[in-house]
Amino acid sequence: MIHELWRAMARGWAEGDASLFASVFAEDVDFVTVRGEALSGREAVEAGHARLFVTAYRDTTLSATVVLIRPLAPGLSLVHATSTITPAGVTTHAQAVVQDRSILAFHNMITEGPRR
């Protein structure tokens, strides 16, 4: 089920459908963007992504990979996922708290490139 949440986000992103993208988040989600902005609630996540889908990330795709699922309690997990936005070439890392079929908390960041 957890993997399906990220597949739904990717479908929403590819279709430019902010409502579909945001549908995986709890109504009262705490969401931190890659710029460190704190959004409160699914509506704020949807509105923010609706703007992205008609501007900077229009006609882009999101490919996501869940890299860690750590059960915390029955129906509650900590999840780490990486995502790449194509053709923008942006890779992000997210940490999320998932309860049953929705994301309660989400902290996203742009990963730093390799150290030299």
N, CA, C and O atoms as CSV, one atom per row, in Angstrom:
chain,resi,resn,atom,element,x,y,z
A,1,MET,N,N,0.814,-1.206,0.000
A,1,MET,CA,C,0.000,0.000,0.000
A,1,MET,C,C,0.858,1.271,0.000
A,1,MET,O,O,0.526,2.251,-0.665
A,2,ILE,N,N,1.958,1.243,0.748
A,2,ILE,CA,C,2.819,2.429,0.824
A,2,ILE,C,C,3.354,2.789,-0.555
A,2,ILE,O,O,3.367,3.961,-0.931
A,3,HIS,N,N,3.789,1.799,-1.302
A,3,HIS,CA,C,4.322,2.072,-2.646
A,3,HIS,C,C,3.264,2.731,-3.534
A,3,HIS,O,O,3.592,3.573,-4.369
A,4,GLU,N,N,2.000,2.349,-3.355
A,4,GLU,CA,C,0.931,2.925,-4.171
A,4,GLU,C,C,0.767,4.422,-3.912
A,4,GLU,O,O,0.370,5.158,-4.815
A,5,LEU,N,N,1.062,4.881,-2.705
A,5,LEU,CA,C,0.981,6.319,-2.418
A,5,LEU,C,C,1.940,7.091,-3.331
A,5,LEU,O,O,1.576,8.120,-3.900
A,6,TRP,N,N,3.164,6.583,-3.459
A,6,TRP,CA,C,4.152,7.279,-4.307
A,6,TRP,C,C,3.835,7.117,-5.790
A,6,TRP,O,O,4.137,8.008,-6.584
A,7,ARG,N,N,3.227,5.987,-6.176
A,7,ARG,CA,C,2.798,5.832,-7.573
A,7,ARG,C,C,1.690,6.838,-7.895
A,7,ARG,O,O,1.668,7.408,-8.986
A,8,ALA,N,N,0.785,7.053,-6.964
A,8,ALA,CA,C,-0.284,8.037,-7.183
A,8,ALA,C,C,0.290,9.445,-7.289
A,8,ALA,O,O,-0.160,10.233,-8.122
A,9,MET,N,N,1.276,9.773,-6.461
A,9,MET,CA,C,1.918,11.090,-6.581
A,9,MET,C,C,2.544,11.251,-7.955
A,9,MET,O,O,2.409,12.301,-8.584
A,10,ALA,N,N,3.233,10.209,-8.425
A,10,ALA,CA,C,3.881,10.276,-9.739
A,10,ALA,C,C,2.852,10.442,-10.854
A,10,ALA,O,O,3.081,11.197,-11.799
A,11,ARG,N,N,1.718,9.744,-10.751
A,11,ARG,CA,C,0.658,9.891,-11.767
A,11,ARG,C,C,0.108,11.315,-11.758
A,11,ARG,O,O,-0.066,11.924,-12.813
A,12,GLY,N,N,-0.162,11.836,-10.581
A,12,GLY,CA,C,-0.669,13.203,-10.481
A,12,GLY,C,C,0.306,14.204,-11.053
A,12,GLY,O,O,-0.093,15.146,-11.738
A,13,TRP,N,N,1.600,14.005,-10.774
A,13,TRP,CA,C,2.630,14.904,-11.290
A,13,TRP,C,C,2.650,14.853,-12.808
A,13,TRP,O,O,2.626,15.894,-13.465
A,14,ALA,N,N,2.693,13.656,-13.368
A,14,ALA,CA,C,2.784,13.494,-14.830
A,14,ALA,C,C,1.574,14.099,-15.535
A,14,ALA,O,O,1.696,14.627,-16.640
A,15,GLU,N,N,0.414,14.021,-14.901
A,15,GLU,CA,C,-0.817,14.548,-15.501
A,15,GLU,C,C,-1.032,16.026,-15.170
A,15,GLU,O,O,-1.987,16.641,-15.644
A,16,GLY,N,N,-0.136,16.594,-14.351
A,16,GLY,CA,C,-0.326,17.981,-13.936
A,16,GLY,C,C,-1.579,18.138,-13.083
A,16,GLY,O,O,-2.202,19.199,-13.078
A,17,ASP,N,N,-1.943,17.097,-12.373
A,17,ASP,CA,C,-3.174,17.043,-11.588
A,17,ASP,C,C,-2.829,17.184,-10.101
A,17,ASP,O,O,-2.522,16.199,-9.429
A,18,ALA,N,N,-2.883,18.401,-9.608
A,18,ALA,CA,C,-2.507,18.669,-8.222
A,18,ALA,C,C,-3.442,17.980,-7.236
A,18,ALA,O,O,-3.017,17.588,-6.149
A,19,SER,N,N,-4.698,17.831,-7.602
A,19,SER,CA,C,-5.647,17.149,-6.721
A,19,SER,C,C,-5.264,15.684,-6.540
A,19,SER,O,O,-5.268,15.176,-5.418
A,20,LEU,N,N,-4.937,15.006,-7.631
A,20,LEU,CA,C,-4.492,13.613,-7.548
A,20,LEU,C,C,-3.188,13.531,-6.762
A,20,LEU,O,O,-3.037,12.667,-5.898
A,21,PHE,N,N,-2.247,14.424,-7.057
A,21,PHE,CA,C,-0.978,14.428,-6.326
A,21,PHE,C,C,-1.225,14.545,-4.824
A,21,PHE,O,O,-0.658,13.784,-4.041
A,22,ALA,N,N,-2.056,15.478,-4.427
A,22,ALA,CA,C,-2.283,15.760,-3.006
A,22,ALA,C,C,-3.187,14.738,-2.327
A,22,ALA,O,O,-3.254,14.697,-1.099
A,23,SER,N,N,-3.877,13.919,-3.101
A,23,SER,CA,C,-4.853,12.983,-2.527
A,23,SER,C,C,-4.246,11.971,-1.572
A,23,SER,O,O,-4.965,11.391,-0.758
A,24,VAL,N,N,-2.945,11.743,-1.650
A,24,VAL,CA,C,-2.287,10.741,-0.797
A,24,VAL,C,C,-1.973,11.285,0.594
A,24,VAL,O,O,-1.582,10.532,1.486
A,25,PHE,N,N,-2.146,12.592,0.777
A,25,PHE,CA,C,-1.809,13.221,2.054
A,25,PHE,C,C,-3.047,13.335,2.937
A,25,PHE,O,O,-4.160,13.526,2.447
A,26,ALA,N,N,-2.832,13.213,4.253
A,26,ALA,CA,C,-3.924,13.391,5.207
A,26,ALA,C,C,-4.465,14.806,5.092
A,26,ALA,O,O,-3.746,15.729,4.711
A,27,GLU,N,N,-5.722,14.963,5.420
A,27,GLU,CA,C,-6.342,16.283,5.337
A,27,GLU,C,C,-5.565,17.318,6.145
A,27,GLU,O,O,-5.500,18.484,5.758
A,28,ASP,N,N,-4.972,16.898,7.269
A,28,ASP,CA,C,-4.227,17.812,8.139
A,28,ASP,C,C,-2.711,17.580,8.084
A,28,ASP,O,O,-2.014,17.797,9.075
A,29,VAL,N,N,-2.205,17.140,6.931
A,29,VAL,CA,C,-0.778,16.837,6.782
A,29,VAL,C,C,0.105,18.036,7.141
A,29,VAL,O,O,-0.253,19.190,6.906
A,30,ASP,N,N,1.257,17.728,7.709
A,30,ASP,CA,C,2.335,18.703,7.880
A,30,ASP,C,C,3.340,18.413,6.778
A,30,ASP,O,O,3.903,17.319,6.727
A,31,PHE,N,N,3.574,19.381,5.895
A,31,PHE,CA,C,4.377,19.173,4.679
A,31,PHE,C,C,5.443,20.257,4.619
A,31,PHE,O,O,5.128,21.447,4.638
A,32,VAL,N,N,6.709,19.843,4.548
A,32,VAL,CA,C,7.811,20.791,4.395
A,32,VAL,C,C,8.350,20.647,2.975
A,32,VAL,O,O,8.756,19.560,2.565
A,33,THR,N,N,8.350,21.746,2.233
A,33,THR,CA,C,8.789,21.734,0.835
A,33,THR,C,C,10.313,21.682,0.746
A,33,THR,O,O,11.009,21.796,1.755
A,34,VAL,N,N,10.812,21.512,-0.459
A,34,VAL,CA,C,12.260,21.492,-0.676
A,34,VAL,C,C,12.898,22.839,-0.340
A,34,VAL,O,O,14.106,22.919,-0.121
A,35,ARG,N,N,12.090,23.889,-0.299
A,35,ARG,CA,C,12.604,25.219,0.062
A,35,ARG,C,C,12.457,25.502,1.552
A,35,ARG,O,O,12.758,26.606,2.007
A,36,GLY,N,N,11.999,24.517,2.310
A,36,GLY,CA,C,11.846,24.680,3.743
A,36,GLY,C,C,10.561,25.362,4.173
A,36,GLY,O,O,10.409,25.723,5.340
A,37,GLU,N,N,9.636,25.540,3.242
A,37,GLU,CA,C,8.349,26.148,3.566
A,37,GLU,C,C,7.452,25.107,4.228
A,37,GLU,O,O,7.337,23.981,3.742
A,38,ALA,N,N,6.824,25.479,5.327
A,38,ALA,CA,C,5.925,24.584,6.035
A,38,ALA,C,C,4.499,24.812,5.552
A,38,ALA,O,O,3.955,25.908,5.685
A,39,LEU,N,N,3.905,23.769,4.994
A,39,LEU,CA,C,2.518,23.824,4.547
A,39,LEU,C,C,1.684,23.007,5.522
A,39,LEU,O,O,2.117,21.958,6.000
A,40,SER,N,N,0.507,23.488,5.807
A,40,SER,CA,C,-0.382,22.789,6.723
A,40,SER,C,C,-1.666,22.418,5.991
A,40,SER,O,O,-2.435,23.284,5.574
A,41,GLY,N,N,-1.877,21.128,5.846
A,41,GLY,CA,C,-3.107,20.638,5.239
A,41,GLY,C,C,-2.995,20.282,3.775
A,41,GLY,O,O,-2.187,20.845,3.036
A,42,ARG,N,N,-3.830,19.328,3.369
A,42,ARG,CA,C,-3.851,18.845,1.983
A,42,ARG,C,C,-4.162,19.961,0.994
A,42,ARG,O,O,-3.583,20.009,-0.091
A,43,GLU,N,N,-5.075,20.861,1.362
A,43,GLU,CA,C,-5.427,21.954,0.449
A,43,GLU,C,C,-4.219,22.813,0.120
A,43,GLU,O,O,-4.067,23.244,-1.023
A,44,ALA,N,N,-3.357,23.072,1.094
A,44,ALA,CA,C,-2.158,23.880,0.851
A,44,ALA,C,C,-1.179,23.134,-0.057
A,44,ALA,O,O,-0.544,23.741,-0.919
A,45,VAL,N,N,-1.058,21.830,0.135
A,45,VAL,CA,C,-0.191,21.020,-0.731
A,45,VAL,C,C,-0.715,21.051,-2.159
A,45,VAL,O,O,0.051,21.216,-3.107
A,46,GLU,N,N,-2.025,20.891,-2.305
A,46,GLU,CA,C,-2.635,20.922,-3.638
A,46,GLU,C,C,-2.434,22.283,-4.306
A,46,GLU,O,O,-2.064,22.348,-5.478
A,47,ALA,N,N,-2.674,23.355,-3.577
A,47,ALA,CA,C,-2.530,24.696,-4.156
A,47,ALA,C,C,-1.089,24.967,-4.571
A,47,ALA,O,O,-0.845,25.520,-5.644
A,48,GLY,N,N,-0.150,24.588,-3.743
A,48,GLY,CA,C,1.260,24.804,-4.075
A,48,GLY,C,C,1.686,24.028,-5.308
A,48,GLY,O,O,2.415,24.543,-6.155
A,49,HIS,N,N,1.229,22.787,-5.404
A,49,HIS,CA,C,1.607,21.982,-6.573
A,49,HIS,C,C,0.847,22.404,-7.817
A,49,HIS,O,O,1.367,22.268,-8.924
A,50,ALA,N,N,-0.361,22.908,-7.667
A,50,ALA,CA,C,-1.089,23.426,-8.837
A,50,ALA,C,C,-0.287,24.552,-9.472
A,50,ALA,O,O,-0.208,24.642,-10.698
A,51,ARG,N,N,0.310,25.413,-8.648
A,51,ARG,CA,C,1.152,26.495,-9.193
A,51,ARG,C,C,2.382,25.926,-9.891
A,51,ARG,O,O,2.745,26.382,-10.975
A,52,LEU,N,N,3.024,24.935,-9.279
A,52,LEU,CA,C,4.219,24.329,-9.885
A,52,LEU,C,C,3.901,23.686,-11.231
A,52,LEU,O,O,4.690,23.778,-12.172
A,53,PHE,N,N,2.740,23.032,-11.318
A,53,PHE,CA,C,2.402,22.284,-12.527
A,53,PHE,C,C,2.064,23.173,-13.716
A,53,PHE,O,O,2.019,22.687,-14.846
A,54,VAL,N,N,1.828,24.453,-13.493
A,54,VAL,CA,C,1.575,25.361,-14.615
A,54,VAL,C,C,2.743,26.323,-14.837
A,54,VAL,O,O,2.696,27.171,-15.728
A,55,THR,N,N,3.784,26.185,-14.024
A,55,THR,CA,C,4.957,27.066,-14.181
A,55,THR,C,C,6.215,26.212,-14.314
A,55,THR,O,O,6.411,25.555,-15.336
A,56,ALA,N,N,7.049,26.216,-13.313
A,56,ALA,CA,C,8.387,25.612,-13.372
A,56,ALA,C,C,8.395,24.131,-13.733
A,56,ALA,O,O,9.322,23.664,-14.395
A,57,TYR,N,N,7.372,23.381,-13.307
A,57,TYR,CA,C,7.379,21.936,-13.540
A,57,TYR,C,C,6.290,21.472,-14.502
A,57,TYR,O,O,5.859,20.319,-14.472
A,58,ARG,N,N,5.859,22.393,-15.349
A,58,ARG,CA,C,4.907,22.021,-16.405
A,58,ARG,C,C,5.587,20.997,-17.333
A,58,ARG,O,O,6.759,21.148,-17.677
A,59,ASP,N,N,4.850,19.974,-17.726
A,59,ASP,CA,C,5.342,18.947,-18.657
A,59,ASP,C,C,6.571,18.209,-18.140
A,59,ASP,O,O,7.459,17.860,-18.918
A,60,THR,N,N,6.627,17.972,-16.837
A,60,THR,CA,C,7.692,17.161,-16.266
A,60,THR,C,C,7.082,15.899,-15.668
A,60,THR,O,O,5.868,15.801,-15.492
A,61,THR,N,N,7.938,14.946,-15.363
A,61,THR,CA,C,7.491,13.725,-14.704
A,61,THR,C,C,8.263,13.542,-13.410
A,61,THR,O,O,9.356,14.082,-13.236
A,62,LEU,N,N,7.682,12.783,-12.516
A,62,LEU,CA,C,8.283,12.455,-11.237
A,62,LEU,C,C,8.415,10.945,-11.172
A,62,LEU,O,O,7.423,10.228,-11.301
A,63,SER,N,N,9.625,10.458,-10.973
A,63,SER,CA,C,9.800,9.019,-10.729
A,63,SER,C,C,10.277,8.869,-9.297
A,63,SER,O,O,11.262,9.486,-8.890
A,64,ALA,N,N,9.577,8.051,-8.543
A,64,ALA,CA,C,9.844,7.918,-7.112
A,64,ALA,C,C,10.194,6.479,-6.759
A,64,ALA,O,O,9.656,5.529,-7.327
A,65,THR,N,N,11.107,6.346,-5.810
A,65,THR,CA,C,11.500,5.041,-5.299
A,65,THR,C,C,11.438,5.066,-3.783
A,65,THR,O,O,12.101,5.881,-3.141
A,66,VAL,N,N,10.658,4.192,-3.223
A,66,VAL,CA,C,10.632,4.039,-1.767
A,66,VAL,C,C,11.872,3.238,-1.384
A,66,VAL,O,O,12.055,2.116,-1.854
A,67,VAL,N,N,12.720,3.805,-0.537
A,67,VAL,CA,C,13.981,3.151,-0.189
A,67,VAL,C,C,13.993,2.583,1.229
A,67,VAL,O,O,14.864,1.780,1.563
A,68,LEU,N,N,13.040,2.989,2.063
A,68,LEU,CA,C,12.979,2.476,3.425
A,68,LEU,C,C,11.544,2.534,3.920
A,68,LEU,O,O,10.857,3.545,3.776
A,69,ILE,N,N,11.112,1.439,4.499
A,69,ILE,CA,C,9.852,1.407,5.234
A,69,ILE,C,C,10.180,0.832,6.600
A,69,ILE,O,O,10.575,-0.327,6.726
A,70,ARG,N,N,10.011,1.660,7.617
A,70,ARG,CA,C,10.300,1.216,8.979
A,70,ARG,C,C,9.002,1.243,9.785
A,70,ARG,O,O,8.511,2.315,10.138
A,71,PRO,N,N,8.451,0.073,10.073
A,71,PRO,CA,C,7.228,0.042,10.871
A,71,PRO,C,C,7.491,0.613,12.271
A,71,PRO,O,O,8.477,0.267,12.923
A,72,LEU,N,N,6.591,1.489,12.714
A,72,LEU,CA,C,6.714,2.088,14.034
A,72,LEU,C,C,5.682,1.520,15.004
A,72,LEU,O,O,5.945,1.394,16.200
A,73,ALA,N,N,4.539,1.188,14.493
A,73,ALA,CA,C,3.432,0.610,15.253
A,73,ALA,C,C,2.481,0.022,14.221
A,73,ALA,O,O,2.639,0.287,13.029
A,74,PRO,N,N,1.502,-0.765,14.642
A,74,PRO,CA,C,0.560,-1.301,13.649
A,74,PRO,C,C,-0.069,-0.173,12.819
A,74,PRO,O,O,-0.682,0.748,13.359
A,75,GLY,N,N,0.099,-0.270,11.501
A,75,GLY,CA,C,-0.476,0.714,10.584
A,75,GLY,C,C,0.272,2.027,10.499
A,75,GLY,O,O,-0.189,2.950,9.827
A,76,LEU,N,N,1.416,2.140,11.162
A,76,LEU,CA,C,2.187,3.387,11.184
A,76,LEU,C,C,3.629,3.103,10.785
A,76,LEU,O,O,4.280,2.239,11.371
A,77,SER,N,N,4.132,3.838,9.780
A,77,SER,CA,C,5.495,3.598,9.284
A,77,SER,C,C,6.222,4.902,9.000
A,77,SER,O,O,5.617,5.912,8.641
A,78,LEU,N,N,7.525,4.849,9.171
A,78,LEU,CA,C,8.421,5.899,8.696
A,78,LEU,C,C,8.887,5.466,7.313
A,78,LEU,O,O,9.290,4.318,7.123
A,79,VAL,N,N,8.833,6.375,6.349
A,79,VAL,CA,C,9.185,6.042,4.968
A,79,VAL,C,C,10.203,7.039,4.451
A,79,VAL,O,O,10.072,8.244,4.668
A,80,HIS,N,N,11.227,6.530,3.761
A,80,HIS,CA,C,12.167,7.373,3.032
A,80,HIS,C,C,11.971,7.074,1.554
A,80,HIS,O,O,11.824,5.917,1.161
A,81,ALA,N,N,11.968,8.122,0.736
A,81,ALA,CA,C,11.805,7.947,-0.711
A,81,ALA,C,C,12.672,8.955,-1.444
A,81,ALA,O,O,12.875,10.077,-0.978
A,82,THR,N,N,13.178,8.544,-2.589
A,82,THR,CA,C,13.871,9.470,-3.476
A,82,THR,C,C,13.024,9.650,-4.719
A,82,THR,O,O,12.334,8.733,-5.164
A,83,SER,N,N,13.093,10.856,-5.270
A,83,SER,CA,C,12.334,11.169,-6.474
A,83,SER,C,C,13.196,11.976,-7.416
A,83,SER,O,O,14.031,12.773,-6.988
A,84,THR,N,N,12.989,11.763,-8.698
A,84,THR,CA,C,13.682,12.544,-9.716
A,84,THR,C,C,12.639,13.190,-10.616
A,84,THR,O,O,11.703,12.543,-11.085
A,85,ILE,N,N,12.831,14.485,-10.841
A,85,ILE,CA,C,11.949,15.238,-11.731
A,85,ILE,C,C,12.662,15.367,-13.071
A,85,ILE,O,O,13.768,15.903,-13.150
A,86,THR,N,N,12.015,14.869,-14.122
A,86,THR,CA,C,12.587,14.858,-15.458
A,86,THR,C,C,11.729,15.738,-16.361
A,86,THR,O,O,10.504,15.657,-16.278
A,87,PRO,N,N,12.302,16.561,-17.206
A,87,PRO,CA,C,13.713,16.720,-17.528
A,87,PRO,C,C,14.451,17.747,-16.663
A,87,PRO,O,O,15.587,18.106,-16.974
A,88,ALA,N,N,13.836,18.217,-15.601
A,88,ALA,CA,C,14.460,19.264,-14.783
A,88,ALA,C,C,15.774,18.814,-14.136
A,88,ALA,O,O,16.623,19.642,-13.808
A,89,GLY,N,N,15.936,17.500,-13.953
A,89,GLY,CA,C,17.168,16.986,-13.374
A,89,GLY,C,C,17.279,17.212,-11.872
A,89,GLY,O,O,18.383,17.249,-11.329
A,90,VAL,N,N,16.159,17.361,-11.207
A,90,VAL,CA,C,16.140,17.588,-9.763
A,90,VAL,C,C,15.883,16.262,-9.062
A,90,VAL,O,O,14.956,15.535,-9.418
A,91,THR,N,N,16.707,15.949,-8.063
A,91,THR,CA,C,16.489,14.758,-7.246
A,91,THR,C,C,16.201,15.202,-5.822
A,91,THR,O,O,16.887,16.061,-5.268
A,92,THR,N,N,15.176,14.602,-5.247
A,92,THR,CA,C,14.783,14.944,-3.880
A,92,THR,C,C,14.817,13.703,-2.999
A,92,THR,O,O,14.762,12.568,-3.471
A,93,HIS,N,N,14.909,13.964,-1.711
A,93,HIS,CA,C,14.797,12.900,-0.713
A,93,HIS,C,C,13.696,13.326,0.243
A,93,HIS,O,O,13.675,14.462,0.716
A,94,ALA,N,N,12.789,12.411,0.521
A,94,ALA,CA,C,11.687,12.718,1.432
A,94,ALA,C,C,11.670,11.729,2.587
A,94,ALA,O,O,11.992,10.550,2.436
A,95,GLN,N,N,11.285,12.248,3.737
A,95,GLN,CA,C,10.993,11.412,4.897
A,95,GLN,C,C,9.534,11.650,5.235
A,95,GLN,O,O,9.090,12.793,5.345
A,96,ALA,N,N,8.795,10.571,5.399
A,96,ALA,CA,C,7.358,10.691,5.622
A,96,ALA,C,C,6.907,9.763,6.738
A,96,ALA,O,O,7.510,8.720,6.992
A,97,VAL,N,N,5.839,10.169,7.390
A,97,VAL,CA,C,5.155,9.313,8.345
A,97,VAL,C,C,3.830,8.930,7.694
A,97,VAL,O,O,3.012,9.784,7.352
A,98,VAL,N,N,3.645,7.621,7.533
A,98,VAL,CA,C,2.463,7.107,6.849
A,98,VAL,C,C,1.620,6.314,7.839
A,98,VAL,O,O,2.119,5.432,8.537
A,99,GLN,N,N,0.344,6.642,7.884
A,99,GLN,CA,C,-0.589,5.876,8.703
A,99,GLN,C,C,-1.655,5.301,7.796
A,99,GLN,O,O,-2.370,6.026,7.104
A,100,ASP,N,N,-1.745,3.989,7.814
A,100,ASP,CA,C,-2.697,3.265,6.990
A,100,ASP,C,C,-2.559,3.682,5.527
A,100,ASP,O,O,-1.621,3.241,4.863
A,101,ARG,N,N,-3.452,4.512,5.003
A,101,ARG,CA,C,-3.440,4.830,3.572
A,101,ARG,C,C,-3.205,6.302,3.282
A,101,ARG,O,O,-3.593,6.794,2.223
A,102,SER,N,N,-2.569,7.018,4.219
A,102,SER,CA,C,-2.282,8.422,3.936
A,102,SER,C,C,-1.008,8.878,4.626
A,102,SER,O,O,-0.557,8.289,5.609
A,103,ILE,N,N,-0.450,9.935,4.083
A,103,ILE,CA,C,0.789,10.501,4.604
A,103,ILE,C,C,0.421,11.600,5.599
A,103,ILE,O,O,-0.238,12.579,5.247
A,104,LEU,N,N,0.857,11.421,6.849
A,104,LEU,CA,C,0.555,12.376,7.920
A,104,LEU,C,C,1.547,13.527,7.965
A,104,LEU,O,O,1.179,14.667,8.251
A,105,ALA,N,N,2.804,13.221,7.681
A,105,ALA,CA,C,3.866,14.227,7.725
A,105,ALA,C,C,4.849,13.921,6.603
A,105,ALA,O,O,5.118,12.760,6.294
A,106,PHE,N,N,5.383,14.988,5.994
A,106,PHE,CA,C,6.245,14.838,4.817
A,106,PHE,C,C,7.282,15.947,4.845
A,106,PHE,O,O,6.934,17.127,4.879
A,107,HIS,N,N,8.552,15.572,4.831
A,107,HIS,CA,C,9.646,16.550,4.791
A,107,HIS,C,C,10.487,16.223,3.567
A,107,HIS,O,O,11.074,15.145,3.473
A,108,ASN,N,N,10.540,17.158,2.636
A,108,ASN,CA,C,11.188,16.953,1.341
A,108,ASN,C,C,12.398,17.863,1.232
A,108,ASN,O,O,12.374,18.991,1.723
A,109,MET,N,N,13.454,17.383,0.593
A,109,MET,CA,C,14.638,18.213,0.399
A,109,MET,C,C,15.318,17.836,-0.908
A,109,MET,O,O,15.221,16.703,-1.379
A,110,ILE,N,N,16.002,18.806,-1.474
A,110,ILE,CA,C,16.819,18.533,-2.653
A,110,ILE,C,C,18.150,17.998,-2.150
A,110,ILE,O,O,18.807,18.607,-1.306
A,111,THR,N,N,18.529,16.854,-2.684
A,111,THR,CA,C,19.762,16.225,-2.218
A,111,THR,C,C,20.978,16.973,-2.731
A,111,THR,O,O,20.973,17.560,-3.812
A,112,GLU,N,N,21.994,16.931,-1.932
A,112,GLU,CA,C,23.260,17.557,-2.322
A,112,GLU,C,C,23.987,16.593,-3.237
A,112,GLU,O,O,23.911,15.379,-3.052
A,113,GLY,N,N,24.685,17.121,-4.216
A,113,GLY,CA,C,25.456,16.289,-5.123
A,113,GLY,C,C,26.616,15.632,-4.400
A,113,GLY,O,O,26.839,15.898,-3.219
A,114,PRO,N,N,27.347,14.789,-5.080
A,114,PRO,CA,C,28.474,14.099,-4.451
A,114,PRO,C,C,29.533,15.086,-3.961
A,114,PRO,O,O,29.808,16.099,-4.604
A,115,ARG,N,N,30.110,14.769,-2.820
A,115,ARG,CA,C,31.185,15.617,-2.274
A,115,ARG,C,C,32.472,15.319,-3.023
A,115,ARG,O,O,32.748,14.185,-3.413
A,116,ARG,N,N,33.239,16.363,-3.208
A,116,ARG,CA,C,34.523,16.198,-3.911
A,116,ARG,C,C,35.656,16.428,-2.961
A,116,ARG,O,O,36.819,16.337,-3.353
